[in-house]
Amino acid sequence: MHRHLRSLAIFAFVLGVAVHSPAAGESPVVLPEFRVEGTPWLYARMGDMEILSRASPGRARQLAAALVRGRRLYPDFFTRDRRLPLLLIVADSPRRTVSGLKPAVMVEADERQWPRNYQEVSEGHDLADEKLAVIAINLGAVNNLWLVLSSWSKRIVLTQRPAFPEWVTAGLFGESGAVSSVIGRPQSTTVRFPRLSWPDPAVSPGEFPQAAADFPVFAEMFDSARKADVMSPKEKTKFQFQTAFFARWSLFGPAKNGRNRNGYWAFAEMARRGQATEAVFRECYGMDWAQSCAEMRTYLKRKHVGLIDVQMPHVMADVPEAERLKFRDATLEEVRRILGDFNRLRAAEAERGKAAKAPDTTAPTRP
């Protein structure tokens, strides 16, 4: 009886959470209800990760472990300068949906898109740079995809200070990004990375225009000031592809003459510290940029650009800290704080989306 009353109290609170108070003349941002009636919340903590769950502890542990494995995709030094607390909210409802949240699996018709857990992630530069929220619901059909989830580690990389130049972030996470979607193969040590395609739906997968192999000179390729949002559509497409192809070749291409595949991480780290010189590049790669371009042109073949399976036992290893997680009934204050933080993140994201769609009133108008 006590648990039932507390569930009703939590439900009543969540329905009453104020996520945004508009100023006079503003229209409010309306978010869907987040209903939680009928099942009490469980709570656990693991380092920077707080977990609020109404799924079974086993499901929540599995999801937590997948997020930790996502961090193992990168060397420790690549993310050590940034802490990003994570709110993991898990709602397992196989027979009925949770009002206001989408199903866990979204399968796109385009084969280049991957089935992936539904996540609600705030991508801004305010609250989102201080805290990340990941939501997983209706999880019964996606057990095999939980082995590696990269949303947490991606945000840690994107919020490093000093920031990585865009050739790094576009190469890893952009439209053709080398690690934009990752799946852990069940009962194996294998991690599957996405196929590489020219980021234009008019070009067939595995086909590339001549411009794909027309790599720019070193100073242009690794110019920290290069920004895709000021490029022409043609330049942006080429930039997205070539930065991703450079990352893919660096990480997964043949290591001729003893080339160290970790050279990519080392050079990217030096670049974010303002030291992306040709001398540093040679130190990291054991060759100059012209030699690298020649090798990449040889590598740019259909057989090298499909889905790629990589043996990564250190990534796929067990996560003992997740297996040892101890869950207890969440207090009303914990539910209030975590769901309140989550709703503020959603409200901030909705405000940014609303601002992006608003007409530009600063531009001069013709009489």
XYZ file of C-alpha atoms in Angstrom:
367
model
C 0.000 0.000 0.000
C 2.839 2.369 0.917
C 4.592 1.736 -2.422
C 1.354 2.283 -4.345
C 0.740 5.623 -2.610
C 4.276 6.738 -3.307
C 3.897 5.803 -7.001
C 0.770 7.935 -7.182
C 2.602 10.791 -5.498
C 5.461 10.571 -7.978
C 2.987 10.420 -10.859
C 1.218 13.512 -9.576
C 4.524 15.342 -9.251
C 5.755 14.484 -12.750
C 2.522 15.675 -14.335
C 3.032 18.951 -12.505
C 6.706 19.517 -13.372
C 7.145 23.011 -14.800
C 9.682 22.777 -17.603
C 9.406 26.305 -18.939
C 7.857 29.543 -17.805
C 7.418 31.753 -20.871
C 7.892 35.476 -20.600
C 5.070 37.794 -21.491
C 4.192 37.511 -25.140
C 6.006 34.187 -25.630
C 4.200 31.004 -26.518
C 5.098 28.165 -24.132
C 7.096 25.111 -25.149
C 4.772 22.148 -24.699
C 6.417 18.825 -23.961
C 4.649 15.450 -23.925
C 3.554 14.017 -20.594
C 6.007 11.606 -19.020
C 3.695 9.152 -17.267
C 5.111 6.831 -14.636
C 2.079 5.494 -12.833
C 1.814 1.900 -11.691
C 5.492 0.998 -11.273
C 7.903 2.411 -8.688
C 11.291 3.732 -9.747
C 14.586 2.095 -8.789
C 17.823 4.014 -8.310
C 21.534 3.208 -8.612
C 24.733 5.168 -9.133
C 27.960 4.216 -10.927
C 30.639 6.899 -11.111
C 29.296 9.781 -13.223
C 26.195 7.779 -14.178
C 22.924 8.006 -12.250
C 20.283 5.441 -13.174
C 16.570 5.843 -12.636
C 14.790 2.728 -13.806
C 11.451 1.015 -13.785
C 12.827 -1.874 -15.817
C 14.337 -4.937 -14.210
C 17.764 -4.403 -12.621
C 19.237 -6.814 -15.195
C 18.044 -4.703 -18.112
C 19.313 -1.493 -16.535
C 22.715 -3.099 -15.813
C 22.972 -4.211 -19.439
C 22.269 -0.730 -20.728
C 24.742 0.848 -18.287
C 27.429 -1.611 -19.398
C 26.806 -0.760 -23.066
C 27.379 2.945 -22.360
C 30.636 2.154 -20.550
C 31.767 0.042 -23.521
C 31.059 3.025 -25.747
C 33.696 4.987 -23.845
C 36.204 2.205 -24.514
C 36.080 2.985 -28.233
C 38.510 5.838 -27.526
C 41.895 5.923 -25.792
C 41.722 7.196 -22.218
C 43.665 10.363 -23.048
C 41.095 11.281 -25.713
C 38.328 11.962 -23.179
C 40.080 12.483 -19.859
C 39.847 16.292 -19.840
C 36.067 16.280 -19.596
C 33.579 14.885 -17.108
C 29.993 14.635 -18.284
C 27.460 13.357 -15.721
C 24.883 11.048 -17.281
C 21.239 10.575 -16.368
C 20.148 7.147 -17.589
C 16.373 6.793 -17.436
C 15.093 3.306 -18.294
C 11.407 2.485 -18.752
C 10.654 -1.082 -19.859
C 7.076 -1.407 -21.075
C 6.798 -4.243 -23.633
C 2.987 -4.407 -23.664
C 2.094 -0.752 -23.597
C 3.845 2.440 -24.588
C 4.878 5.140 -22.164
C 2.958 8.267 -23.012
C 5.086 10.981 -24.585
C 8.097 8.813 -25.516
C 8.810 7.037 -28.774
C 9.450 3.283 -29.225
C 12.958 2.050 -28.529
C 13.768 0.820 -32.028
C 13.623 2.875 -35.191
C 14.441 0.890 -38.344
C 14.957 3.048 -41.418
C 14.252 1.826 -44.945
C 17.657 3.090 -46.076
C 20.091 0.249 -45.465
C 22.774 2.789 -44.577
C 20.800 3.607 -41.435
C 21.155 1.324 -38.420
C 18.551 0.085 -35.989
C 19.319 1.898 -32.759
C 17.937 2.394 -29.298
C 15.712 5.411 -28.997
C 17.630 8.100 -27.166
C 16.598 11.562 -26.157
C 19.832 13.531 -26.020
C 20.171 17.256 -25.574
C 22.828 18.539 -27.979
C 23.216 22.177 -26.926
C 25.933 24.189 -25.255
C 24.265 25.165 -21.997
C 22.787 22.543 -19.680
C 23.648 19.827 -22.180
C 27.359 20.553 -21.792
C 27.010 19.886 -18.073
C 24.754 16.866 -18.106
C 23.464 14.323 -20.602
C 20.160 12.441 -20.517
C 19.676 9.104 -22.290
C 16.244 7.504 -22.415
C 15.541 3.868 -23.261
C 12.023 2.402 -23.370
C 10.229 -0.685 -24.709
C 13.497 -2.589 -24.651
C 12.323 -6.166 -25.129
C 13.233 -6.378 -28.831
C 16.715 -4.853 -28.753
C 18.731 -6.930 -26.309
C 21.417 -7.749 -28.876
C 22.004 -4.098 -29.732
C 22.783 -3.027 -26.205
C 26.335 -4.299 -26.165
C 27.869 -0.972 -27.242
C 26.118 2.410 -27.069
C 28.142 5.482 -27.998
C 25.910 8.480 -27.187
C 27.634 9.241 -23.863
C 31.168 8.942 -25.218
C 30.257 10.980 -28.313
C 29.075 13.888 -26.151
C 32.209 13.655 -24.014
C 34.343 13.954 -27.162
C 32.231 16.821 -28.531
C 32.453 18.806 -25.288
C 36.201 18.479 -24.681
C 37.940 21.755 -23.890
C 39.856 22.904 -25.827
C 37.545 21.615 -28.546
C 38.544 19.265 -31.330
C 38.619 20.862 -34.795
C 35.686 20.045 -37.053
C 37.725 17.728 -39.261
C 37.861 15.412 -36.228
C 34.224 15.639 -35.151
C 32.892 15.442 -38.717
C 35.210 12.544 -39.479
C 34.002 10.586 -36.466
C 30.331 11.599 -36.145
C 29.319 13.446 -39.323
C 27.109 12.301 -42.184
C 29.717 9.698 -43.211
C 31.345 9.456 -39.768
C 33.637 6.510 -39.114
C 32.033 5.807 -35.703
C 28.637 7.454 -36.257
C 26.870 4.134 -35.542
C 28.382 1.207 -33.678
C 27.018 -2.238 -32.823
C 28.547 -4.905 -30.597
C 28.165 -8.392 -32.069
C 26.514 -10.760 -29.538
C 28.681 -13.457 -27.960
C 31.847 -12.198 -29.616
C 34.649 -9.666 -29.318
C 33.530 -7.992 -32.549
C 32.442 -4.375 -32.983
C 30.692 -3.477 -36.238
C 31.218 -0.051 -37.786
C 29.028 1.561 -40.465
C 29.550 1.498 -44.213
C 31.112 4.553 -45.814
C 29.007 6.323 -48.413
C 29.254 9.560 -50.322
C 26.833 11.793 -48.334
C 24.476 12.394 -51.229
C 21.443 10.113 -51.708
C 21.745 10.557 -55.472
C 25.015 8.565 -55.401
C 24.684 4.776 -54.962
C 26.294 3.211 -51.861
C 29.860 2.192 -52.624
C 30.157 4.588 -55.554
C 32.239 7.762 -55.376
C 32.745 10.686 -57.755
C 36.232 11.593 -58.887
C 36.305 14.419 -56.333
C 36.380 11.862 -53.500
C 40.070 11.143 -54.103
C 40.987 14.775 -54.706
C 42.410 15.362 -51.247
C 43.336 18.964 -50.360
C 46.815 20.049 -49.356
C 47.815 19.482 -45.737
C 47.253 23.080 -44.612
C 43.678 23.031 -45.919
C 42.780 19.510 -44.770
C 43.786 20.191 -41.172
C 42.880 23.853 -40.930
C 41.243 24.246 -37.513
C 39.121 27.097 -38.870
C 37.354 24.942 -41.489
C 33.624 24.960 -40.729
C 31.083 23.013 -42.734
C 28.278 25.484 -42.069
C 29.965 28.178 -44.181
C 30.774 25.859 -47.095
C 28.803 25.493 -50.292
C 26.738 22.270 -50.477
C 29.308 20.738 -52.848
C 32.238 21.659 -50.606
C 30.413 20.412 -47.506
C 29.682 17.024 -49.075
C 33.332 16.599 -49.998
C 34.448 17.732 -46.527
C 32.100 15.308 -44.752
C 33.287 12.391 -46.869
C 37.008 13.070 -46.848
C 37.262 13.669 -43.103
C 35.356 10.408 -42.496
C 37.431 8.502 -45.031
C 40.642 9.780 -43.437
C 39.438 8.531 -40.039
C 38.372 5.150 -41.463
C 41.662 4.617 -43.306
C 43.641 5.739 -40.256
C 41.807 3.424 -37.843
C 40.994 0.398 -40.001
C 43.155 0.562 -43.129
C 46.270 -1.555 -43.700
C 49.134 -0.654 -41.373
C 51.872 -0.711 -43.995
C 55.491 -0.210 -42.972
C 54.517 -0.579 -39.326
C 52.128 2.391 -39.330
C 50.480 2.743 -35.930
C 46.674 2.964 -36.213
C 46.623 4.927 -32.970
C 48.297 7.745 -34.872
C 44.856 9.178 -35.622
C 43.972 9.646 -31.951
C 47.379 11.138 -31.175
C 47.258 13.594 -34.096
C 43.657 14.622 -33.291
C 44.677 15.260 -29.685
C 47.609 17.405 -30.802
C 45.285 19.262 -33.205
C 42.904 20.303 -30.451
C 45.891 21.745 -28.634
C 46.845 23.791 -31.705
C 49.784 21.635 -32.849
C 48.568 20.038 -36.101
C 51.811 20.579 -38.003
C 53.257 18.420 -40.768
C 56.135 17.485 -38.467
C 53.675 16.243 -35.827
C 51.750 14.366 -38.533
C 54.917 12.525 -39.601
C 55.620 11.648 -35.968
C 52.126 10.172 -35.572
C 51.855 8.399 -38.949
C 55.427 7.559 -39.892
C 54.844 9.118 -43.339
C 54.086 12.490 -44.835
C 50.708 13.750 -46.083
C 51.498 13.027 -49.754
C 52.283 9.383 -48.941
C 49.080 9.157 -46.882
C 47.002 10.484 -49.793
C 48.537 7.900 -52.126
C 47.657 5.090 -49.710
C 44.126 6.417 -49.222
C 43.522 6.503 -52.987
C 44.545 2.842 -53.145
C 42.230 2.054 -50.227
C 39.237 3.826 -51.790
C 37.601 0.724 -53.272
C 34.157 -0.804 -52.850
C 35.508 -3.775 -50.871
C 36.895 -1.413 -48.220
C 33.870 0.809 -47.675
C 31.150 -1.616 -46.567
C 30.239 -2.602 -43.027
C 33.410 -3.469 -41.191
C 33.838 -5.913 -38.291
C 36.770 -5.226 -35.995
C 38.015 -7.473 -33.208
C 38.032 -5.260 -30.109
C 38.168 -7.511 -27.036
C 38.995 -4.572 -24.761
C 35.735 -2.861 -25.802
C 33.555 -5.971 -25.635
C 34.911 -7.184 -22.292
C 32.551 -7.452 -19.328
C 31.828 -4.380 -17.237
C 32.145 -5.597 -13.614
C 31.051 -2.280 -12.115
C 27.741 -2.529 -13.981
C 27.231 -6.147 -12.940
C 27.738 -5.122 -9.302
C 25.189 -2.293 -9.401
C 22.873 -2.364 -6.398
C 19.380 -0.988 -6.988
C 17.040 0.308 -4.320
C 13.711 2.106 -4.332
C 14.206 5.677 -5.496
C 13.205 8.410 -3.111
C 10.679 11.017 -4.150
C 13.434 13.629 -4.088
C 15.642 11.573 -6.446
C 12.785 11.153 -8.907
C 11.961 14.867 -8.660
C 15.579 15.890 -9.259
C 16.396 13.509 -12.130
C 13.162 13.897 -14.060
C 13.279 17.636 -13.398
C 16.807 17.824 -14.868
C 15.699 15.733 -17.822
C 12.701 17.942 -18.519
C 14.849 21.073 -18.320
C 17.190 19.561 -20.895
C 14.235 18.793 -23.155
C 12.834 22.285 -22.680
C 16.183 23.875 -23.560
C 16.427 21.670 -26.651
C 12.871 22.594 -27.674
C 13.668 26.298 -27.232
C 16.744 25.993 -29.452
C 14.699 24.190 -32.101
C 12.027 26.867 -31.911
C 14.636 29.633 -32.248
C 16.244 27.900 -35.229
C 12.907 27.833 -37.056
C 12.018 31.442 -36.262
C 12.285 33.940 -39.132
C 15.285 36.230 -39.087
C 13.843 39.624 -38.102
C 17.248 41.320 -38.158
C 17.563 41.197 -41.959
C 16.542 44.389 -43.773
C 13.252 44.272 -45.612
C 12.414 45.899 -48.896
C 9.915 48.754 -48.852
